[in-house]
Coordinates of C-alpha atoms and ligand atoms in Angstrom, one line a residue:
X973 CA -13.6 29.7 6.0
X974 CA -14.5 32.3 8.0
X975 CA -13.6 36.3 6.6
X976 CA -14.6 39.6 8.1
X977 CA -14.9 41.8 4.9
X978 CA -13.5 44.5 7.3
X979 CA -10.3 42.8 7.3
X980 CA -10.6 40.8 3.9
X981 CA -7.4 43.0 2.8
X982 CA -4.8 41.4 -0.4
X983 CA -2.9 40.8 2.8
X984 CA -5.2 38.2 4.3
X985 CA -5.8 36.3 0.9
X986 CA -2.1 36.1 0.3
X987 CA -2.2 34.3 3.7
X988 CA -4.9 32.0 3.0
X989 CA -3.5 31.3 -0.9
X990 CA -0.1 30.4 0.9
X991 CA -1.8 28.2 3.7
X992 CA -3.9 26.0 1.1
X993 CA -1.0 25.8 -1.1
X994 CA 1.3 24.5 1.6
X995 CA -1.5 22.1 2.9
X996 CA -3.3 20.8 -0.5
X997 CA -0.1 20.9 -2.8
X998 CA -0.2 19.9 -5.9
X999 CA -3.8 20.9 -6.0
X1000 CA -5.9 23.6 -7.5
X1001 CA -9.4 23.2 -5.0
X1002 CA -8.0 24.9 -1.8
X1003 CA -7.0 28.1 -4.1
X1004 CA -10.0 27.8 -5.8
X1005 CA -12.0 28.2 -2.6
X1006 CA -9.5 31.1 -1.1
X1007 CA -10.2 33.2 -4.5
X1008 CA -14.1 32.3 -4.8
X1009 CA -14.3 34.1 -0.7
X1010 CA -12.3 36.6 -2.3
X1011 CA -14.6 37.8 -5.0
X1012 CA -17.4 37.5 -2.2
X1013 CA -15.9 40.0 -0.3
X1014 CA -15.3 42.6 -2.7
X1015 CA -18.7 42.3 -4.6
X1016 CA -22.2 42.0 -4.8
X1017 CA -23.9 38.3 -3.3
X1018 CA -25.0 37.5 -6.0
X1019 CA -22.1 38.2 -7.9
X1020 CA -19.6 36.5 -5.6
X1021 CA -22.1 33.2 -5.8
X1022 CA -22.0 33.5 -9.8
X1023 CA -18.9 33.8 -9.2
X1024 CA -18.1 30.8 -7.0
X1025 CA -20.5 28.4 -9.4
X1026 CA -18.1 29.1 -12.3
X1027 CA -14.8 28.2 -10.1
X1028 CA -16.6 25.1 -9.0
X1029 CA -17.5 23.8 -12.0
X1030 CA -14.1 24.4 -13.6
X1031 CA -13.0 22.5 -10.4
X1032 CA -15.3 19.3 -11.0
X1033 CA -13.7 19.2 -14.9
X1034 CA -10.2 19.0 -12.9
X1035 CA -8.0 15.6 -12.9
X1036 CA -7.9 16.4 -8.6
X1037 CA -11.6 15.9 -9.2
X1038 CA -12.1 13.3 -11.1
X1039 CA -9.4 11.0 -9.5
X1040 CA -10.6 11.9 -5.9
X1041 CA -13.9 11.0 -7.3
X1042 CA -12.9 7.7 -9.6
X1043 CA -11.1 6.4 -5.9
X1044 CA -14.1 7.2 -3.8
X1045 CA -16.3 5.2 -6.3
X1046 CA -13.1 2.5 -6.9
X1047 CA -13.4 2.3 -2.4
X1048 CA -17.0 1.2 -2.6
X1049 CA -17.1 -0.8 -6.0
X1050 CA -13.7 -3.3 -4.7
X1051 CA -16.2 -5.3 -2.6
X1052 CA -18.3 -6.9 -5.8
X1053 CA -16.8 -10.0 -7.2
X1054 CA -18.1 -11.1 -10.6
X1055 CA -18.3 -14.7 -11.8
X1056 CA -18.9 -15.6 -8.0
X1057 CA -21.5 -18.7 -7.9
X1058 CA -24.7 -17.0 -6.9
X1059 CA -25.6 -20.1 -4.9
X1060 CA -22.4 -19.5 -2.4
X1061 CA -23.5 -16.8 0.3
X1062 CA -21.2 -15.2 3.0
X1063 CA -20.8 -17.2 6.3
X1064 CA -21.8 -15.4 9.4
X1065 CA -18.9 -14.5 11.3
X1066 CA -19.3 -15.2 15.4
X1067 CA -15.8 -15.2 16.4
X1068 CA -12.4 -15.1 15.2
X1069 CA -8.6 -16.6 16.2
X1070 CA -5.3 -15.2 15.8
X1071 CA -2.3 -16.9 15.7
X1072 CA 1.2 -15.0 16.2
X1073 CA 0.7 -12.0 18.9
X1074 CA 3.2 -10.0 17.3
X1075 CA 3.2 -6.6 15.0
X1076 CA 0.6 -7.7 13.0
X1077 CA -1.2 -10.3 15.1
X1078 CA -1.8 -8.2 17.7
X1079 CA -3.3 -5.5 15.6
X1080 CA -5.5 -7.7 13.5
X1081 CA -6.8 -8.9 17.1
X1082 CA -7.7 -5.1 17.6
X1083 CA -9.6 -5.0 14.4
X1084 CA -11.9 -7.7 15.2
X1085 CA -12.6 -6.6 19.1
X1086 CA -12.9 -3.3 17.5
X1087 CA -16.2 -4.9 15.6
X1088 CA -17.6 -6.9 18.9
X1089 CA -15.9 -9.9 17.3
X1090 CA -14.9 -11.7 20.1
X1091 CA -11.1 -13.4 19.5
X1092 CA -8.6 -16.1 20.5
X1093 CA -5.1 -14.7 20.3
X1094 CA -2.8 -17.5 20.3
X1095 CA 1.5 -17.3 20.4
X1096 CA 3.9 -20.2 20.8
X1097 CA 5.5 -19.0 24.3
X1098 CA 4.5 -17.1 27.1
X1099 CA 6.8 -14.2 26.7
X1100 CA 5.6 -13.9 23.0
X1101 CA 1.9 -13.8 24.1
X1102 CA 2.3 -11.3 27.1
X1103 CA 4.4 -8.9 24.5
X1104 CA 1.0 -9.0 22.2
X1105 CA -0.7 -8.1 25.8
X1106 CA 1.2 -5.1 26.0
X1107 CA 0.8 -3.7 22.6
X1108 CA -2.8 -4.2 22.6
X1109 CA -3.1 -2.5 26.0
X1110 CA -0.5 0.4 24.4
X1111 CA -3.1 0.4 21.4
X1112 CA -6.3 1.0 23.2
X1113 CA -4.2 3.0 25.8
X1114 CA -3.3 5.6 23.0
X1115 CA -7.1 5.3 21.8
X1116 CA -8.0 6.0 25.2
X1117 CA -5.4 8.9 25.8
X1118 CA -6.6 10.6 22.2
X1119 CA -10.0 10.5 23.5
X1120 CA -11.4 8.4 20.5
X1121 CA -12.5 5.8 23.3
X1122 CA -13.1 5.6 27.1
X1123 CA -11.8 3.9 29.5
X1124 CA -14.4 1.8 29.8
X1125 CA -14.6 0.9 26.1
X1126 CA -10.9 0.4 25.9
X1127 CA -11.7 -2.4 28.7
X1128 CA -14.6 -3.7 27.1
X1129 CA -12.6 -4.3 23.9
X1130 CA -9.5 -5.9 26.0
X1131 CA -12.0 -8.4 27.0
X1132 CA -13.3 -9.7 23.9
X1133 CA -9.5 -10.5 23.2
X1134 CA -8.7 -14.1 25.1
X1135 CA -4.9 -14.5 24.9
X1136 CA -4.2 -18.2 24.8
X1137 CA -1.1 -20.8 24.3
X1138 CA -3.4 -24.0 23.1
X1139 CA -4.4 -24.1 19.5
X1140 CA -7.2 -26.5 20.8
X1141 CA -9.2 -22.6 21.6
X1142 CA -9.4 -22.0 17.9
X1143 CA -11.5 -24.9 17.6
X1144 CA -14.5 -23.0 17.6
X1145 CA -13.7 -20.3 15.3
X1146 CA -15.5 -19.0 12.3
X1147 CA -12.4 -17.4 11.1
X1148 CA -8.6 -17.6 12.0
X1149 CA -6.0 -15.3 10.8
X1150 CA -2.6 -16.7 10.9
X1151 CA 0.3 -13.9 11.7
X1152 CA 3.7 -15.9 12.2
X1153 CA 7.0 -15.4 11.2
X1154 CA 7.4 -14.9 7.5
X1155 CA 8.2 -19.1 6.8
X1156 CA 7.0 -21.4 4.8
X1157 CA 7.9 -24.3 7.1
X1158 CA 6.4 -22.8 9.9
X1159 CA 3.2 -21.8 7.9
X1160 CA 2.7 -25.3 6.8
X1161 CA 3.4 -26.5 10.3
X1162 CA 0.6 -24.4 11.6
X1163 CA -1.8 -25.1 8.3
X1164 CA -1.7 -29.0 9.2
X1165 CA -2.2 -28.4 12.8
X1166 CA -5.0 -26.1 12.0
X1167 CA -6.5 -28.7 9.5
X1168 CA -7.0 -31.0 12.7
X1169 CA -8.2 -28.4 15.1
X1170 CA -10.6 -25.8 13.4
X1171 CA -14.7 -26.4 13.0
X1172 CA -15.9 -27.7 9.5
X1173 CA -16.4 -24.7 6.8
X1174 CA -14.4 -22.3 9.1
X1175 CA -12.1 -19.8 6.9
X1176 CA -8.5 -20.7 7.3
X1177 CA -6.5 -17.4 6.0
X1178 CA -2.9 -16.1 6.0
X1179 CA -1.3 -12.5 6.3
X1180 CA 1.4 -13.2 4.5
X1181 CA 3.0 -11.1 2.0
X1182 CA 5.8 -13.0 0.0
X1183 CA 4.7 -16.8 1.1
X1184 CA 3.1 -19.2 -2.6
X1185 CA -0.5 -19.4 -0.8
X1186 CA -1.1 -22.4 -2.8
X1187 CA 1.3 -24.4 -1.3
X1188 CA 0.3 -23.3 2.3
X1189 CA -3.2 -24.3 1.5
X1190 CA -1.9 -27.9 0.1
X1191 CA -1.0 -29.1 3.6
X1192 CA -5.0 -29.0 4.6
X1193 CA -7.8 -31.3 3.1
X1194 CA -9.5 -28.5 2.5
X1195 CA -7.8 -25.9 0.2
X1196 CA -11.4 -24.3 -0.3
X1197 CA -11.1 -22.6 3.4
X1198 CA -8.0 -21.3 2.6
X1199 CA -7.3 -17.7 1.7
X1200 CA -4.7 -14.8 1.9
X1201 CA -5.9 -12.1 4.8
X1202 CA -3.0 -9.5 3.5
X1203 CA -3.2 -6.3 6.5
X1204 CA -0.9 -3.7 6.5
X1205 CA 0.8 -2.2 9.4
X1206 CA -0.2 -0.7 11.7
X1207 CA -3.1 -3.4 11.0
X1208 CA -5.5 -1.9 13.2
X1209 CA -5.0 1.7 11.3
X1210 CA -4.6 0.7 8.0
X1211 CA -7.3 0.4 5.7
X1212 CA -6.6 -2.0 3.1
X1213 CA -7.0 -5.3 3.0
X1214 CA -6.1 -7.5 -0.2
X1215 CA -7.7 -10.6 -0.1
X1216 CA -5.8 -13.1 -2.0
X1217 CA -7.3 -16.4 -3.3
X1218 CA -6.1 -19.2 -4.8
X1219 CA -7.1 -21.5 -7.7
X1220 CA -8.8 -23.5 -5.4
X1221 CA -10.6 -21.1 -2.7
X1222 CA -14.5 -21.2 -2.6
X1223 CA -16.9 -18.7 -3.5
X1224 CA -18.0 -18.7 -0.1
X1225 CA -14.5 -18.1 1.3
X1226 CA -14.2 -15.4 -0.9
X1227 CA -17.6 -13.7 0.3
X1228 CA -17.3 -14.4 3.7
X1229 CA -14.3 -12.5 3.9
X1230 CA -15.5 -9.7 1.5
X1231 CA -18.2 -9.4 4.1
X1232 CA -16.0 -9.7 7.0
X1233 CA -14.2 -6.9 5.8
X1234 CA -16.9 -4.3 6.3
X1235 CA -17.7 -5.7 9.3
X1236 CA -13.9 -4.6 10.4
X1237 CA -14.0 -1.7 8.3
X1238 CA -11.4 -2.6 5.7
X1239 CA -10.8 -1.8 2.2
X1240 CA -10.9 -5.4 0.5
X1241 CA -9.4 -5.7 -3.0
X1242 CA -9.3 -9.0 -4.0
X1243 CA -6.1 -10.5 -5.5
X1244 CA -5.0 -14.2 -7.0
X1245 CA -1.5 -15.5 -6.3
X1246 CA 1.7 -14.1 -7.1
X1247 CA 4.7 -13.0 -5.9
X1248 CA 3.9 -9.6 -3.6
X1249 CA 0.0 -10.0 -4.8
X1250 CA -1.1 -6.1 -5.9
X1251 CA 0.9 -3.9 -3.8
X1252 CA 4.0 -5.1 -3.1
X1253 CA 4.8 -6.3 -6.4
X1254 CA 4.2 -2.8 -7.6
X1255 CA 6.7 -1.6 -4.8
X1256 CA 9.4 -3.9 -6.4
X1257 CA 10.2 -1.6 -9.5
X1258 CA 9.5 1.5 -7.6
X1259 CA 11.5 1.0 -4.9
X1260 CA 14.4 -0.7 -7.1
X1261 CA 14.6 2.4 -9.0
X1262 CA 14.6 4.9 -5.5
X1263 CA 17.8 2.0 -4.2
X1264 CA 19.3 2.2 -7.7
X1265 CA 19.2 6.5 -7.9
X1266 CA 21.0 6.6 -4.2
X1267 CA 23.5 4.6 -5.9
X1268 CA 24.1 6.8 -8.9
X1269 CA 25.2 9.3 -6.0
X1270 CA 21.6 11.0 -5.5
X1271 CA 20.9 11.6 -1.6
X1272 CA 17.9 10.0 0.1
X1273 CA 16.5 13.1 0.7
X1274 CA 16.9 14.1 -3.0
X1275 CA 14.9 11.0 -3.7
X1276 CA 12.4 10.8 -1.3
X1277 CA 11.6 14.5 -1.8
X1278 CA 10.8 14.2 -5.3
X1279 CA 7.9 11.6 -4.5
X1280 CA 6.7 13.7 -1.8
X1281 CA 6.8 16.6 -4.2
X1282 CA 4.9 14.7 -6.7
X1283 CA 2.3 13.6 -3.9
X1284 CA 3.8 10.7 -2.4
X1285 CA 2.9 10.3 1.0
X1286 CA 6.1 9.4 2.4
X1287 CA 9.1 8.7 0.2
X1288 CA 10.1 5.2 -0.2
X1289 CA 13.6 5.3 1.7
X1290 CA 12.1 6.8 4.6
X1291 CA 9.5 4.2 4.7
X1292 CA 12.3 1.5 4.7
X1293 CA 13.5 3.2 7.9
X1294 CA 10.3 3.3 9.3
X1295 CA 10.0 -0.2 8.1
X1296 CA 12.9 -1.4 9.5
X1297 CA 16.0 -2.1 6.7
X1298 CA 16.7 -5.5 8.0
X1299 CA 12.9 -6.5 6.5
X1300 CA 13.6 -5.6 3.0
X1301 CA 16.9 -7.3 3.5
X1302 CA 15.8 -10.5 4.3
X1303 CA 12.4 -10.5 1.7
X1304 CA 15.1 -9.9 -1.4
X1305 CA 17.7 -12.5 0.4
X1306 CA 14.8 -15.2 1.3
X1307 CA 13.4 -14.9 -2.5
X1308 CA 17.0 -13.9 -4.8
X1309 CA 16.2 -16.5 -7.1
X1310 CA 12.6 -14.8 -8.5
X1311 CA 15.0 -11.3 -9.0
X1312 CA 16.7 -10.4 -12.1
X1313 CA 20.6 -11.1 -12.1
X1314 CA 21.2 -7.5 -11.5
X1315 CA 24.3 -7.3 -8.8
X1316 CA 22.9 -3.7 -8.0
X1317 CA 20.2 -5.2 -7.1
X1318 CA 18.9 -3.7 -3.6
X1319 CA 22.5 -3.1 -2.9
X1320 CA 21.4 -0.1 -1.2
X1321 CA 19.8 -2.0 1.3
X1322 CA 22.0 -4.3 1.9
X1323 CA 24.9 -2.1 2.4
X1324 CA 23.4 0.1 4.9
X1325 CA 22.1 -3.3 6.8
X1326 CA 25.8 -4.9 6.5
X1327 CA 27.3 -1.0 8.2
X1328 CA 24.2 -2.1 11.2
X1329 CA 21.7 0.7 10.1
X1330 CA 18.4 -0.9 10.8
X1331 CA 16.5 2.5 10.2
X1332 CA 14.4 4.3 12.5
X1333 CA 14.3 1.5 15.1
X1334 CA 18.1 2.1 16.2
X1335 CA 18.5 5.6 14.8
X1336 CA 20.2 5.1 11.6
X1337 CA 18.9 3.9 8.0
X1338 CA 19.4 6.0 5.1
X1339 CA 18.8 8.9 7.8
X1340 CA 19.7 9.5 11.1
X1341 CA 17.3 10.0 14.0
X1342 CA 17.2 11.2 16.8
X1343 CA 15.8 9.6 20.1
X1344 CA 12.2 10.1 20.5
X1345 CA 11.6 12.1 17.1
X1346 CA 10.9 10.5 14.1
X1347 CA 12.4 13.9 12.2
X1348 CA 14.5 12.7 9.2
X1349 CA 18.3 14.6 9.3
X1350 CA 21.0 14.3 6.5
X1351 CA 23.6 11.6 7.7
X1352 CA 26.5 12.3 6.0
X1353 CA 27.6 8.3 7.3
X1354 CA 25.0 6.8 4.9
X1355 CA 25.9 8.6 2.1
X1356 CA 29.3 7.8 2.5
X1357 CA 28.6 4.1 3.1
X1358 CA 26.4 4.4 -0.6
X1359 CA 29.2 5.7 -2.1
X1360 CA 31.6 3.1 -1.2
X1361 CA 28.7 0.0 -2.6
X1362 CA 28.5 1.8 -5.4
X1363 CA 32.6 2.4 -6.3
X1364 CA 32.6 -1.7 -5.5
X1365 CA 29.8 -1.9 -7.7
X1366 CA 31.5 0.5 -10.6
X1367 CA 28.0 2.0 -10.7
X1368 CA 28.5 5.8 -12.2
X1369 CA 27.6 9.0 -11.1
X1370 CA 24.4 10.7 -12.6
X1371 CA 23.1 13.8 -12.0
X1372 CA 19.2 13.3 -11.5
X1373 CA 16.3 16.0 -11.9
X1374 CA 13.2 15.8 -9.7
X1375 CA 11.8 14.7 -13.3
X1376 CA 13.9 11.7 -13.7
X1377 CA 13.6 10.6 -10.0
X1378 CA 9.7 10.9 -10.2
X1379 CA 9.9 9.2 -13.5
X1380 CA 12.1 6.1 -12.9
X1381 CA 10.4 5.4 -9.6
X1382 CA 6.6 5.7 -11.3
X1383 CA 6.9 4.0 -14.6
X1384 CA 7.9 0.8 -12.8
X1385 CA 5.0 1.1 -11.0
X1386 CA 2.7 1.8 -13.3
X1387 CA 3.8 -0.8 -16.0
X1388 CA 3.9 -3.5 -13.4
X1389 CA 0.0 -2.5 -13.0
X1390 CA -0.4 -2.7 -16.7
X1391 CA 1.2 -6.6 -16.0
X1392 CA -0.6 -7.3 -13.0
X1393 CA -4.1 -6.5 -14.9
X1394 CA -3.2 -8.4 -18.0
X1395 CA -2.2 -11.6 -16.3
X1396 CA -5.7 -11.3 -14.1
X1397 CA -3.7 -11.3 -11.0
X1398 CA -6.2 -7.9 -9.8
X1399 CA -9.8 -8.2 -11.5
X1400 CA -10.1 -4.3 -12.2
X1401 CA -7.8 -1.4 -12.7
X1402 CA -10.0 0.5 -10.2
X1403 CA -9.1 -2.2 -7.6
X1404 CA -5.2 -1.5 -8.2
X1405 CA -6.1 2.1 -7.4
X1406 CA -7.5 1.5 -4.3
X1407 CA -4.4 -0.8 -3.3
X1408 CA -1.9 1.9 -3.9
X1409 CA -4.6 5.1 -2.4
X1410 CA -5.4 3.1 0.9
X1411 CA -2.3 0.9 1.5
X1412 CA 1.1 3.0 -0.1
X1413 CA 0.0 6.7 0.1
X1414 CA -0.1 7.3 -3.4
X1415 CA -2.7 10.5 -4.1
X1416 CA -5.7 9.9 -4.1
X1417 CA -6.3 13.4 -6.5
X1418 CA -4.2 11.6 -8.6
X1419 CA -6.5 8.7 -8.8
X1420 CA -4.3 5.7 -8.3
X1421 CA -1.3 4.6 -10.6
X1422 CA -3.7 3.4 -13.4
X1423 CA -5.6 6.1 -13.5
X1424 CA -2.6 8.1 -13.1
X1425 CA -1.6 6.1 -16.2
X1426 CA -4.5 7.3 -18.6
X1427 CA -4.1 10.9 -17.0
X1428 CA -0.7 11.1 -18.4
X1429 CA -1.7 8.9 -22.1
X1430 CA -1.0 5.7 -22.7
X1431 CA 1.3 6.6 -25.1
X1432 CA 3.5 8.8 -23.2
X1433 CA 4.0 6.0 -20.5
X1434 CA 5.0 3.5 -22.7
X1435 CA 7.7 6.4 -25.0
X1436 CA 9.2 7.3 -21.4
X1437 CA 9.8 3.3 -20.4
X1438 CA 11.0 3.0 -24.5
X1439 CA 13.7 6.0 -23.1
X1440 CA 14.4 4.8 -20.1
X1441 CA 15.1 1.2 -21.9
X1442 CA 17.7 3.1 -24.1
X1443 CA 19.7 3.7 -21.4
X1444 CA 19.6 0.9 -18.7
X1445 CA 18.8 -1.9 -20.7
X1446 CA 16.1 -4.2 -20.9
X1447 CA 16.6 -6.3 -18.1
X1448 CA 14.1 -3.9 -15.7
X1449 CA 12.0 -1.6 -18.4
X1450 CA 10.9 -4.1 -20.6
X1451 CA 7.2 -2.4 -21.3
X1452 CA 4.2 -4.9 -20.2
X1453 CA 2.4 -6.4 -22.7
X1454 CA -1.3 -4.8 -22.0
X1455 CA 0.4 -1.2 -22.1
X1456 CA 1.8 -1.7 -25.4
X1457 CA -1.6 -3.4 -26.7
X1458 CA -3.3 -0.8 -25.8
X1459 CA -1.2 1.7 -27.4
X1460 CA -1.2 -0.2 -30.5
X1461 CA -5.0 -0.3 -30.7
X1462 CA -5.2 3.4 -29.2
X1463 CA -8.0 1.9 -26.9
X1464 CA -8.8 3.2 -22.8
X1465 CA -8.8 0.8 -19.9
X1466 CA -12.2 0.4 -20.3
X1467 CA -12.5 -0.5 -23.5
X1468 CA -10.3 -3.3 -22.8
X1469 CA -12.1 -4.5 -19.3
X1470 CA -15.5 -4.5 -21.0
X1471 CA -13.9 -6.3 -24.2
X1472 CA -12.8 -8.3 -21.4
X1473 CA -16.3 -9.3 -20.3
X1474 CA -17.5 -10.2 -23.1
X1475 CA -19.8 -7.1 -23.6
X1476 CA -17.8 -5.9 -26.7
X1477 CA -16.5 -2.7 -25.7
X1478 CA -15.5 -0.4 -28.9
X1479 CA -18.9 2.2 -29.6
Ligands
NAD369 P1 6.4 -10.7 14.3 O1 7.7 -11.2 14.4 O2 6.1 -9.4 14.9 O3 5.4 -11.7 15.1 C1 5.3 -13.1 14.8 C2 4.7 -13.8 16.0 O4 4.5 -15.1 15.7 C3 5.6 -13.8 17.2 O5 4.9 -13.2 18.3 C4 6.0 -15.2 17.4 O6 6.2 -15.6 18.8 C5 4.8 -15.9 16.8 N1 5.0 -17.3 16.5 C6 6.1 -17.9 16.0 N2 5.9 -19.2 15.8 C7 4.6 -19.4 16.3 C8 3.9 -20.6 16.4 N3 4.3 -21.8 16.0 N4 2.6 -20.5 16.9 C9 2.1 -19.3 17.3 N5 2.8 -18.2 17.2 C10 4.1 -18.2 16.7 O7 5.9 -10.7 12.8 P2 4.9 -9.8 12.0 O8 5.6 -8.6 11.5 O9 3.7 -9.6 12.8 O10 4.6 -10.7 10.7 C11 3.7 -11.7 10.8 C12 3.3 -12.1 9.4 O11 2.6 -11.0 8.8 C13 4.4 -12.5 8.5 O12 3.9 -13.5 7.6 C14 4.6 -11.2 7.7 O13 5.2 -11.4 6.4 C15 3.2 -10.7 7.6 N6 3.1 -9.2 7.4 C16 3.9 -8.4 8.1 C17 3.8 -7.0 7.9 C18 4.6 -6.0 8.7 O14 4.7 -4.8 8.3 N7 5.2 -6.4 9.8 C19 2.8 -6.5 7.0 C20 2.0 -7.4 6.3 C21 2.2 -8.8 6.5

């Protein structure tokens, strides 16, 4: 920051308090910095740097600190897989397929020729493949437009991508990434074609997000290969990647990919089977809650604003419309058996998908949009259309506080981590931080929902979801069984991952 003492008037601070307020909210760091120039400019050098040491050290003690901190170490710590076999080392990776040249194939292909990894993009029709064409050309275009790359790299990086319509080209592989339609049937189709086509040892993994990766792997001889690749969208932006393995993958599966990942400068965090892996199971109880509170006759923007006031990076109905409605739709329709029998269930959803609101992709979701602007206004239409599931569904009215909202979208969340870490679905809490900081825009100064957890005590979380259980029932805030063992024997986290290990954690 750059201040003429001159001009260094209350006027100009008041500015600069305002301007890091509005663009570090929530946070304490920005103001910190504004107040430490402040001093400087109105006293001695060495006074002002006495001054600023004091400021910074009360900042380091700060839970924006720590958590920023705990997730920058959480980042580089997700790669290292205990209990591994030694013996199993990483395979080298030469080159990579692709199968689907959709949303995600296409941008997974950008991700390897991104790394020099030259890749075989393969789609079941012609029209299919020269769409994936297209939006790789519209990828490196933008790159190219933005000035990240040149012209020269962006075709450089088109031609390590070979578009093809024969599985028989993934035959020399070391790695192939399937990215078709979200169907078991299909996904076993392509696993047992695969099984005949690709080389001996090569990694056989799936981007699927809802799909039992056990039974896909089933239809090869050689469940060992096989392994979730889960990318989130934009693949080629985003940058984590759970890595989910089954019962049966092998250690060097596992480390190949965990190695791979570097290479194409993902996030890895690695997961074992279950419904929605890390993330997305997370979002369930989260998102239910946001569905539920729009409902009880609180507006989307009521909703969404109090997770982006808490720190959320987007709120979660406006990510269904970026999303597209229709996707959510068909996830809880394809899997309505695994739900509770709640007939609220994503009823929000649903009604706004049965009125033909498909979110930001034809202007109307739980907002409106206009074309060529992805500005969020007020639709009057989708309230109304809310109002009318929730009369059929004799759901009442509530009047909700930015507390409540905040609260019954973030104790889902963070109990389902407490369940997800008991049942050794993730391997570390730090790992579930880094899913929820570099995948769903949760703040990273808040450290990641388990974190998050410990900031706010143990004890707290588990008396608010106790509250919230008093008045909706248990069917959807029954507390997870770590939480409330933890709370009984008043131990951290910690305590009970090193117990865990068998290092015998209480001092
Ligand atoms: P998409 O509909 O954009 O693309 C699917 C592609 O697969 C199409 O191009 C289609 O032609 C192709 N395809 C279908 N059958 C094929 C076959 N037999 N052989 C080769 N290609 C075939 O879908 P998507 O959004 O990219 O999703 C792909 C997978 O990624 C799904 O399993 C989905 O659950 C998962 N996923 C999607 C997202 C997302 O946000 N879109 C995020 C994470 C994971």
């Amino acid at each position: 920051m750059k201040v003429d003492p001159e001009s260094a008037t209350a006027g100009v601070f008041q500015k600069l308090t305002a301007q890091a307020r509005k663009a570090y909210p929530n946070r304490n760091a920005g103001l910190v910095a504004v107040d430490a120039v402040r001093k400087a400019s109105q006293s001695s050098l060495e006074e002002g740097l006495e001054y600023e040491t004091i400021r910074v050290n009360e900042c380091k003690q700060s839970v924006e600190s720590r958590g920023a901190v705990h997730v920058f170490f959480a980042e580089r710590d997700s790669r290292r897989v205990p209990g591994l076999d030694n013996a199993a080392s990483a395979a080298p990776v030469k080159s990579a397929g692709v199968i689907g040249a959709g949303t995600m194939g296409a941008g997974i292909a950008v991700c390897f020729a991104n790394a020099g990894i030259p890749v075989t993009m393969v789609d079941a029709n012609t029209p299919a493949l020269e769409r994936g064409i297209d939006s790789l050309n519209r990828t490196y275009q933008g790159m190219v437009d933005k000035g990240r790359i040149t012209a020269g790299e962006k075709a450089q990086r088109m031609g390590l991508i070979r578009p093809s319509l024969h599985y028989g080209e993934l035959r020399d592989a070391d790695v192939v990434v399937e990215a078709v339609f979200e169907s078991m049937d299909l996904k076993k189709q392509i696993f047992t074609k695969l099984n005949g086509i690709a080389k001996r040892g090569a990694v056989l993994a799936t981007n699927t997000s809802t799909l039992d990766i056990e039974i896909i792997a089933d239809s090869t001889s050689r469940p060992g290969d096989v392994i979730g690749m889960h990318f989130f969208a934009p693949a080629n932006v985003m940058p984590l990647l759970e890595v989910v393995r089954t019962s049966r993958t092998s250690a060097t599966t596992i480390r190949t990919v965990m190695e791979l990942a570097k290479r194409i400068r993902k996030t890895p965090v690695l997961a074992r089977v279950c419904y929605g892996f890390i993330g997305n199971r997370m979002m369930e109880g989260y998102a239910r809650e946001a569905e539920r509170m729009v409902l009880e006759g609180a507006t989307p923007r009521q909703v969404d604003g109090a997770l982006e006031e808490w720190g959320m990076a987007m709120g979660i109905l406006a990510v269904f419309d970026m999303a597209g409605i229709e996707v959510g739709v068909n996830v809880h329709r394809a899997n309505a058996t695994r739900y509770p029998a709640d007939p609220t269930y994503y009823q929000a959803d649903f009604a706004l998908h049965e009125a033909g609101r498909m979110g930001q992709k034809n202007g109307k979701g739980y907002y409106r949009y206009e074309a060529g602007n992805r500005s969020r206004f007020d639709d009057p239409d989708a309230v109304e259309i809310l109002r009318q599931r929730a009369h059929v569904l004799g759901i009442e009215t509530r009047n909700h506080s930015t507390e409540e909202i905040q609260q019954r979208c973030l104790y889902p969340l963070l109990n389902e981590g407490f369940r997800i870490l008991g049942e050794g679905i993730a391997m570390r809490a730090a790992d579930i931080d880094v899913v929820w900081t570099s995948g769903y825009g949760f703040p990273r100064y808040r450290g990641g929902p388990m974190f998050h957890a410990e900031t706010m005590g143990l004890p707290a979380l588990l008396a608010g979801i106790h509250e919230y259980r008093d008045v909706f029932g248990r069917m959807h805030w029954e507390p997870a069984p770590l939480l409330v063992e933890l709370v009984e024997r008043g131990i951290r986290i910690a305590d009970w991952e090193r117990e865990q290990q068998g290092e015998g954690a209480l001092a």
